[in-house]
mmCIF file of C-alpha atoms in Angstrom:
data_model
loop_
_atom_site.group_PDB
_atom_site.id
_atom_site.type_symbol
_atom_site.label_atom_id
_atom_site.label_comp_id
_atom_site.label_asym_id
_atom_site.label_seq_id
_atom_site.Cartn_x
_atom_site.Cartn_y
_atom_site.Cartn_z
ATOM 1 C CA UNK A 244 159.501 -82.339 -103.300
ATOM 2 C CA UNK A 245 157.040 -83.615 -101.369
ATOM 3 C CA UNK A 246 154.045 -81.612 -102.751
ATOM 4 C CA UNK A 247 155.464 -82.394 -106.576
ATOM 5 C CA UNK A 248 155.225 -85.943 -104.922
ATOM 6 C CA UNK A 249 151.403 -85.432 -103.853
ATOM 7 C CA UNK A 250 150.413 -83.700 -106.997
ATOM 8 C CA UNK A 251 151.897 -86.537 -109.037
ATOM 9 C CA UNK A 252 149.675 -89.190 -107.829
ATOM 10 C CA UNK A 253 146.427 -86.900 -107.996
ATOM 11 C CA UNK A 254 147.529 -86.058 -111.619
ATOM 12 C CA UNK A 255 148.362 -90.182 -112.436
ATOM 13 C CA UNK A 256 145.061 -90.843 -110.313
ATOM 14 C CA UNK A 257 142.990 -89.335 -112.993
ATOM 15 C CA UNK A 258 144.890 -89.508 -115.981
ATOM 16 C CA UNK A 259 144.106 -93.576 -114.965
ATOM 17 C CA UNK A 260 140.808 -93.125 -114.764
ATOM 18 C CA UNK A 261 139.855 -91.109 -117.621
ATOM 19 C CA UNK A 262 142.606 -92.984 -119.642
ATOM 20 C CA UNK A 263 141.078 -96.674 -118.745
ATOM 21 C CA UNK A 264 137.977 -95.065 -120.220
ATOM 22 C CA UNK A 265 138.719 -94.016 -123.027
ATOM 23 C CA UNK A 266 141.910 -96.312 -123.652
ATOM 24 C CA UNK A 267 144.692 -94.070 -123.796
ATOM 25 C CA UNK A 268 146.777 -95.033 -120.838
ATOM 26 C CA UNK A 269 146.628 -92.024 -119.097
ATOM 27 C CA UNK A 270 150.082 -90.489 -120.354
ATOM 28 C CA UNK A 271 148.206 -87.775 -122.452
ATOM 29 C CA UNK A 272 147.975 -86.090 -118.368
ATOM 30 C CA UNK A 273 150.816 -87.501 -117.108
ATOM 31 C CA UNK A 274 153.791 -86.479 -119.536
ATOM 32 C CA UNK A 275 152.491 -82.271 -119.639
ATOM 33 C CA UNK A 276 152.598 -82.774 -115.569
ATOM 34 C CA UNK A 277 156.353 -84.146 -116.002
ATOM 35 C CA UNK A 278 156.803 -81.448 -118.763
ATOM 36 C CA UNK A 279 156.087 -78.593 -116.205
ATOM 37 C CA UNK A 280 158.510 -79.919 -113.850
ATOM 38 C CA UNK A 281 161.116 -79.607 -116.659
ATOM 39 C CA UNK A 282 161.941 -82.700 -117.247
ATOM 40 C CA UNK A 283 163.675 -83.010 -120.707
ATOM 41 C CA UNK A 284 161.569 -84.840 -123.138
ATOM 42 C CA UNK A 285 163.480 -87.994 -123.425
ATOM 43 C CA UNK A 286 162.676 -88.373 -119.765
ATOM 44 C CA UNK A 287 159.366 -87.062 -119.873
ATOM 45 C CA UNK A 288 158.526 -89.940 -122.110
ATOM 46 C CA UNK A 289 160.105 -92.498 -120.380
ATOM 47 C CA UNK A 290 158.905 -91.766 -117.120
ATOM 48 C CA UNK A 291 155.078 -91.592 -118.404
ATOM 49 C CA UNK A 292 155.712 -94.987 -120.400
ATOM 50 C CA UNK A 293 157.082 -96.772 -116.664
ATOM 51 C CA UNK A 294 152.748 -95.581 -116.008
ATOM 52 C CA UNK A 295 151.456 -96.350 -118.928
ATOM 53 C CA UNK A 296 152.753 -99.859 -118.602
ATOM 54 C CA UNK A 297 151.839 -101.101 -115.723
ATOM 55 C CA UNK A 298 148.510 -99.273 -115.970
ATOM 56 C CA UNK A 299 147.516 -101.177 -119.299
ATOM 57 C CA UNK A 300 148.548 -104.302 -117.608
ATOM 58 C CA UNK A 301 146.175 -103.350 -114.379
ATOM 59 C CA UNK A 302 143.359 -102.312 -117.031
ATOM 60 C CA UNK A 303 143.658 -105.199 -119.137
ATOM 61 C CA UNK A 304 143.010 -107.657 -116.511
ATOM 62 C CA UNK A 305 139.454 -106.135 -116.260
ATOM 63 C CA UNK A 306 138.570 -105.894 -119.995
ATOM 64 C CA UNK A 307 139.431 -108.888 -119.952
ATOM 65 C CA UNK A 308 137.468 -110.466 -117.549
ATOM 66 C CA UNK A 309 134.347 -108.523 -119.356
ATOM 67 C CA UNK A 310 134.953 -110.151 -122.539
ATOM 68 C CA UNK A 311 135.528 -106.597 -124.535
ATOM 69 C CA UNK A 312 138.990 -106.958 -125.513
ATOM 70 C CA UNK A 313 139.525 -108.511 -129.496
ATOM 71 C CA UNK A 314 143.169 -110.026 -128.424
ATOM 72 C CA UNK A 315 143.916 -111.099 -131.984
ATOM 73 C CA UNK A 316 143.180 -107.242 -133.070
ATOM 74 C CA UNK A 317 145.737 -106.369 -130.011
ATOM 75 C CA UNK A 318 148.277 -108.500 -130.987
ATOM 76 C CA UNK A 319 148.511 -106.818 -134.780
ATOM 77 C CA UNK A 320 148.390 -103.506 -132.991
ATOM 78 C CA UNK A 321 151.041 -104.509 -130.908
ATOM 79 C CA UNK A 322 153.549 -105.929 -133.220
ATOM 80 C CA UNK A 323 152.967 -103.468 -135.901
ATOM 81 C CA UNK A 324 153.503 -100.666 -133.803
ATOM 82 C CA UNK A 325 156.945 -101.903 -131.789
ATOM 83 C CA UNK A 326 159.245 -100.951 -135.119
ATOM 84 C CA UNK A 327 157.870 -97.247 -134.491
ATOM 85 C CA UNK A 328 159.091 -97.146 -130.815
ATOM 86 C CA UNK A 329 162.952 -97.168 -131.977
ATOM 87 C CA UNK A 330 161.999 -94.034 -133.933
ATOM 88 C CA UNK A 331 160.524 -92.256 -130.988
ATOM 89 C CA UNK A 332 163.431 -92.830 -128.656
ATOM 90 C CA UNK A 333 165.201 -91.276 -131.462
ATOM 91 C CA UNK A 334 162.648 -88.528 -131.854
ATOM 92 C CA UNK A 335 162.753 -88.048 -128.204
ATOM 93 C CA UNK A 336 166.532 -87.644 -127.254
ATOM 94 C CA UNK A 337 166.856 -84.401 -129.876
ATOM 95 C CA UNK A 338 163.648 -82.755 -128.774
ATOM 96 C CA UNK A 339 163.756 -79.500 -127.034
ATOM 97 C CA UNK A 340 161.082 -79.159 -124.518
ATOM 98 C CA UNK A 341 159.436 -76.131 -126.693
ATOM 99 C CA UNK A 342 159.270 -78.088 -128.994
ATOM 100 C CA UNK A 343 158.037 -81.422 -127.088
ATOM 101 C CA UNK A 344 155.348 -79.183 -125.792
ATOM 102 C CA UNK A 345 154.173 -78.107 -129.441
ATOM 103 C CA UNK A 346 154.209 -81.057 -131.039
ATOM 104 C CA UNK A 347 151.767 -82.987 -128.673
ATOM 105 C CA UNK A 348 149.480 -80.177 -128.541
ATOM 106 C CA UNK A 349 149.436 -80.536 -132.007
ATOM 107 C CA UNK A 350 148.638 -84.283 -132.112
ATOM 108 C CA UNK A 351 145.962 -83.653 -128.881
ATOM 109 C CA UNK A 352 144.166 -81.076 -130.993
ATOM 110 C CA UNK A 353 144.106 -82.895 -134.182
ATOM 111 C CA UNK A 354 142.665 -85.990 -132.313
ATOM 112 C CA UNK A 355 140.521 -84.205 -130.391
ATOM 113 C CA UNK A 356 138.320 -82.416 -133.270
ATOM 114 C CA UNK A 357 138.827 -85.582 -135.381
ATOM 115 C CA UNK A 358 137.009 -87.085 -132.149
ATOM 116 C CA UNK A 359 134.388 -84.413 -131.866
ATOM 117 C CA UNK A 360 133.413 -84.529 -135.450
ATOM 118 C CA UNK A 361 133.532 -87.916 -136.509
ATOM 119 C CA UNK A 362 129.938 -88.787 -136.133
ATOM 120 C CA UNK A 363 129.034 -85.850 -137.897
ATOM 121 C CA UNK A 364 131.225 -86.765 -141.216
ATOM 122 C CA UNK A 365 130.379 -90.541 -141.268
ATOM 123 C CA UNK A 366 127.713 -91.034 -139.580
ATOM 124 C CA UNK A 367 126.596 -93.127 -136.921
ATOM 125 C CA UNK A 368 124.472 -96.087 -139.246
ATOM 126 C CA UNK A 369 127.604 -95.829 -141.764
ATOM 127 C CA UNK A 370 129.745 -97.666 -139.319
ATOM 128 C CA UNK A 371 131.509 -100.932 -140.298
ATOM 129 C CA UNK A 372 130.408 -103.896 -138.392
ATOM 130 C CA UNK A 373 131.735 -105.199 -135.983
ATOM 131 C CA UNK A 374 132.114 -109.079 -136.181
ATOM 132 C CA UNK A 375 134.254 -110.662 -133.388
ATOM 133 C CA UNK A 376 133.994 -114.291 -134.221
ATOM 134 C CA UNK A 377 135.360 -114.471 -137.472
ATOM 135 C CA UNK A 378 136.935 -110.720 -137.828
ATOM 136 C CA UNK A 379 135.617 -110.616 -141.758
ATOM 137 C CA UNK A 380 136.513 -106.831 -141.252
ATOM 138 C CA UNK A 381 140.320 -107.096 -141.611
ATOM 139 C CA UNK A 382 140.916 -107.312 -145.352
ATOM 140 C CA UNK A 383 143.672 -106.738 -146.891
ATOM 141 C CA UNK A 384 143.196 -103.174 -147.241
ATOM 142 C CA UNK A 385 141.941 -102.279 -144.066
ATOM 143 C CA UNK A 386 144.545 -104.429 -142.279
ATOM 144 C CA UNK A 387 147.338 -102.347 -144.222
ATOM 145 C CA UNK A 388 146.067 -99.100 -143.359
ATOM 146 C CA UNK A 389 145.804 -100.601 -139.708
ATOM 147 C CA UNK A 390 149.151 -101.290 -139.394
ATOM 148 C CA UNK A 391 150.492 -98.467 -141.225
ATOM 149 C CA UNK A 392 148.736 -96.458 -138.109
ATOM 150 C CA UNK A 393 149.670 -98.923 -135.826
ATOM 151 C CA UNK A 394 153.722 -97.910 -136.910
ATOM 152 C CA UNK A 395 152.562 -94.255 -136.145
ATOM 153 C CA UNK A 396 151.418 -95.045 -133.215
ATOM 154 C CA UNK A 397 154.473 -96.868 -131.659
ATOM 155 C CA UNK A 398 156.202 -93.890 -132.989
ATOM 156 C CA UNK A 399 154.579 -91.173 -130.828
ATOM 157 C CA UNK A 400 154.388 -93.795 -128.066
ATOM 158 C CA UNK A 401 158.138 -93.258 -127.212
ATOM 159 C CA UNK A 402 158.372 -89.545 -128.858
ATOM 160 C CA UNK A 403 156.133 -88.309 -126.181
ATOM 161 C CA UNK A 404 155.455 -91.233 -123.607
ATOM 162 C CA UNK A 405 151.409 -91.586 -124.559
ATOM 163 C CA UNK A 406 151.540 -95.117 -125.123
ATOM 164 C CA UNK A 407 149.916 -94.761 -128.719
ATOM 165 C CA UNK A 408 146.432 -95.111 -127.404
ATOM 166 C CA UNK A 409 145.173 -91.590 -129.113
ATOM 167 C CA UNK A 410 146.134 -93.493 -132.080
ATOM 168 C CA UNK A 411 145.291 -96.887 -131.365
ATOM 169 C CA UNK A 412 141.415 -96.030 -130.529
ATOM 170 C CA UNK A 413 140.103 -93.949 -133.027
ATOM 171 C CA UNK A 414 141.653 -96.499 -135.657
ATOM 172 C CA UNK A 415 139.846 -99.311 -134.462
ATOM 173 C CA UNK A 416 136.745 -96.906 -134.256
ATOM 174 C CA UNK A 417 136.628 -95.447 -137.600
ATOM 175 C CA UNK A 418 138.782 -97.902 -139.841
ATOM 176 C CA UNK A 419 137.788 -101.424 -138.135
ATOM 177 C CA UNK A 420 134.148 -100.021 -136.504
ATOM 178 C CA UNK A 421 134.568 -100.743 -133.025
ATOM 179 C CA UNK A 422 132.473 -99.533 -130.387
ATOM 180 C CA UNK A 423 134.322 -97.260 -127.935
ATOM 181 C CA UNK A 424 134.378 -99.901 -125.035
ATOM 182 C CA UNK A 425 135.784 -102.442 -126.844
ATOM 183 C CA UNK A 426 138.189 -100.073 -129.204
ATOM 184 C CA UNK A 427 139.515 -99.186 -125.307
ATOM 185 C CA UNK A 428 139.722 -102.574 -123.946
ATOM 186 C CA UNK A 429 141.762 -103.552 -127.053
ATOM 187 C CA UNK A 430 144.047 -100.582 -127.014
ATOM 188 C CA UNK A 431 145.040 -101.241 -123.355
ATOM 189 C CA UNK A 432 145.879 -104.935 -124.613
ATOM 190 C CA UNK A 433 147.681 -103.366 -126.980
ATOM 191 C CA UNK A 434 149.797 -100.874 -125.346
ATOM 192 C CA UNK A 435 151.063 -103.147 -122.442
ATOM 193 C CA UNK A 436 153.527 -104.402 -125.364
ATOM 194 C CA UNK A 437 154.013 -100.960 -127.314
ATOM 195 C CA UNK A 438 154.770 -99.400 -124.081
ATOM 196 C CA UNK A 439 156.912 -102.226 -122.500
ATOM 197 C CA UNK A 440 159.427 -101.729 -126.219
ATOM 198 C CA UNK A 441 160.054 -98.169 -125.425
ATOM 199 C CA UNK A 442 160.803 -98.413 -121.951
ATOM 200 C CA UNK A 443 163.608 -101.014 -122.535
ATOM 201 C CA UNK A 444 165.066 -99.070 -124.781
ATOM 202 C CA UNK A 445 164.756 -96.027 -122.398
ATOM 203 C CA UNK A 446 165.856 -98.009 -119.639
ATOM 204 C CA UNK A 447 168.945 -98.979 -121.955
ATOM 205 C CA UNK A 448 169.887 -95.640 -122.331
ATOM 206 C CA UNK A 449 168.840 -94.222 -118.512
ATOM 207 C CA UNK A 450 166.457 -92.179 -119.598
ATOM 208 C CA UNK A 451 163.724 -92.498 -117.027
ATOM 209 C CA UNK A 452 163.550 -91.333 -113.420
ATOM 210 C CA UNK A 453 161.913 -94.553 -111.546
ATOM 211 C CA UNK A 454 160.925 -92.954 -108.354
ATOM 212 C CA UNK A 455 158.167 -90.377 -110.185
ATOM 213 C CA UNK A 456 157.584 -93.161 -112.798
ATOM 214 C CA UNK A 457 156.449 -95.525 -109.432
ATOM 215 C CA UNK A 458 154.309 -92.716 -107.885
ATOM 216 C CA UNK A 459 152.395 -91.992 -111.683
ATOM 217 C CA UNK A 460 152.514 -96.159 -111.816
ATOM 218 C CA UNK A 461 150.414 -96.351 -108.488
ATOM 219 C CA UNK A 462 148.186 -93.318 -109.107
ATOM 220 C CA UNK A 463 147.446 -94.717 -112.557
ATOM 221 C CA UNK A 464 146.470 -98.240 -111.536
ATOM 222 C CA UNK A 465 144.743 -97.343 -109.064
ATOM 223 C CA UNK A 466 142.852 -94.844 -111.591
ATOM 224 C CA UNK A 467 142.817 -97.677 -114.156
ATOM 225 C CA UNK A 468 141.139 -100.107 -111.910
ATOM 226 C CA UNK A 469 138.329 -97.912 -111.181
ATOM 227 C CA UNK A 470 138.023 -96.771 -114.696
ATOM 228 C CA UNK A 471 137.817 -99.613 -115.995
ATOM 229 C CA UNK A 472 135.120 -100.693 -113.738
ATOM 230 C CA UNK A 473 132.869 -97.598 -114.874
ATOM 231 C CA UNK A 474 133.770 -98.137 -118.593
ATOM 232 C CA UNK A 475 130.616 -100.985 -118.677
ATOM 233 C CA UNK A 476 127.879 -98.278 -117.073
ATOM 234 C CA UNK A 477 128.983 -95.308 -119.041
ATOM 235 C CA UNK A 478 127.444 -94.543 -122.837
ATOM 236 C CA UNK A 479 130.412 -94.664 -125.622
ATOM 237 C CA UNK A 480 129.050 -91.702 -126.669
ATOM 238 C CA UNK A 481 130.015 -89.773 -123.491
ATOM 239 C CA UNK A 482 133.434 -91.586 -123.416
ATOM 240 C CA UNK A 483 133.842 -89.934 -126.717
ATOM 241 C CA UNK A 484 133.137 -86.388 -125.062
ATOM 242 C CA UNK A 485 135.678 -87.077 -122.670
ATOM 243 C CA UNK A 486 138.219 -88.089 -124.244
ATOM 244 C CA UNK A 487 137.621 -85.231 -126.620
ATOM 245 C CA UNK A 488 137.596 -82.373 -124.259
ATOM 246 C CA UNK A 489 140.057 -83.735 -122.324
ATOM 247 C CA UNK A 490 142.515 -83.692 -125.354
ATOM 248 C CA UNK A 491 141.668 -80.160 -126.003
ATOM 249 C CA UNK A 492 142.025 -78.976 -122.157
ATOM 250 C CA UNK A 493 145.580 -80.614 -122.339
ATOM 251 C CA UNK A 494 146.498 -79.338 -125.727
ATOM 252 C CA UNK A 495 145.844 -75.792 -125.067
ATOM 253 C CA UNK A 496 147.575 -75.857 -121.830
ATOM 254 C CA UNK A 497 150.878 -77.591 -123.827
ATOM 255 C CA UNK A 498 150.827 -74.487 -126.145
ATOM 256 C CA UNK A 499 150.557 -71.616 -123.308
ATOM 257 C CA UNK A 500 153.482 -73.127 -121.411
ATOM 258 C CA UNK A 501 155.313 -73.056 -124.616
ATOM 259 C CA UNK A 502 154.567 -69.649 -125.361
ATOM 260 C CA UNK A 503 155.094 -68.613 -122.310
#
């Protein structure tokens, strides 16, 4: 127990960091850790959302004090995506872990080469500027497609405890044209309130074992404090590679466990 204990936080410590980075929340580490302990999925994603949380909260704080986070982006992210979060407690109480363990593989992989090549397909000078003052970018049709992502998002939040950040940030870079800093900064915003629905609802139903959800939560903030202190030094284009490798690391480990 006490090494599962010990592991935990060195798992949450860097899923923290690398999640502040890249705006994520971390639970893209933390729920395959809680999957091979067995957990069943509906508390594997509760438990990782009790971490994603309060590590969004701890991130937040310093995006926020660097001036990267676009609230009033957050806020539709937020909002849109809540609705979604009823499905994935749904989702997540008739998963079997098999198939818990398949299905985000399948979502890390997809995200990750989406990551990898996105440059490549559109184009770095293609981009859609990105004007903060008087957010001329969110017309009608881009705002639609934006929420209709932001739905999917809350939706995998509570399916798999992720916090909808692999959803969240490449949306805001490809659709809205967001830099990866501030596409990060704004997810985190974001996911403090998409996370916060599903775990009432898990808490509603029991779901979510508090004293591993408290070790990930310290691990993680501790993680998210220092990542997010990095975040300003580091090139977006390397937060890109990270994020995208470490999706595919994760991914391929979901499907050998689920083989195996």
């Amino acid at each position: 127990m006490l090494i599962d204990v010990l592991i935990a936080f060195g798992i949450s410590l860097v899923a923290g960091l690398i999640g502040s980075m890249v705006g994520i929340g971390g639970g893209i580490i933390n729920a395959p850790y809680l999957s091979y302990l067995n957990y069943i999925p509906s508390q594997i994603s509760s438990t990782s959302l009790i971490a994603v949380f309060f590590t969004s909260i701890s991130s937040s704080f310093q995006y926020i004090r660097k001036g990267l986070t676009d609230k009033k982006i957050a806020v539709i992210l937020a909002f849109s995506s809540i609705p979604g979060t009823f499905i994935g407690v749904y989702n997540s109480n008739y998963f079997t872990l098999s198939e818990f363990r398949f299905y985000f593989a399948l979502i890390l992989i997809a995200t990750s080469l989406y990551l990898v090549f996105r440059s490549k397909i559109l184009g770095q000078e293609k981009r859609i500027p990105y004007l903060s003052d008087k957010h001329q970018y969110l017309e009608p049709r881009r705002l639609s497609i934006l929420i209709i992502f932001s739905l999917l998002a809350g939706t995998l939040s509570s399916s798999f405890g992720i916090g909808g950040g692999i959803i969240f940030v490449p949306c805001l870079i490809i659709i809205l044209g967001l830099n990866m800093k501030t596409a990060s900064a704004t997810s985190q915003f974001a996911l403090m309130f998409t996370s916060l629905a599903g775990l009432t609802l898990f808490v509603i139903e029991g779901k979510p074992d508090y004293f591993m959800g408290f070790i990930l939560s310290v691990g993680s903030i501790i993680g998210g404090t220092i990542g997010s202190m990095l975040t300003g030094r580091m090139k977006s284009t390397m937060l890109l590679k990270i994020f995208s490798i470490l999706l595919l690391v994760v991914s391929l480990k979901l499907i050998y466990d689920g083989l195996s």
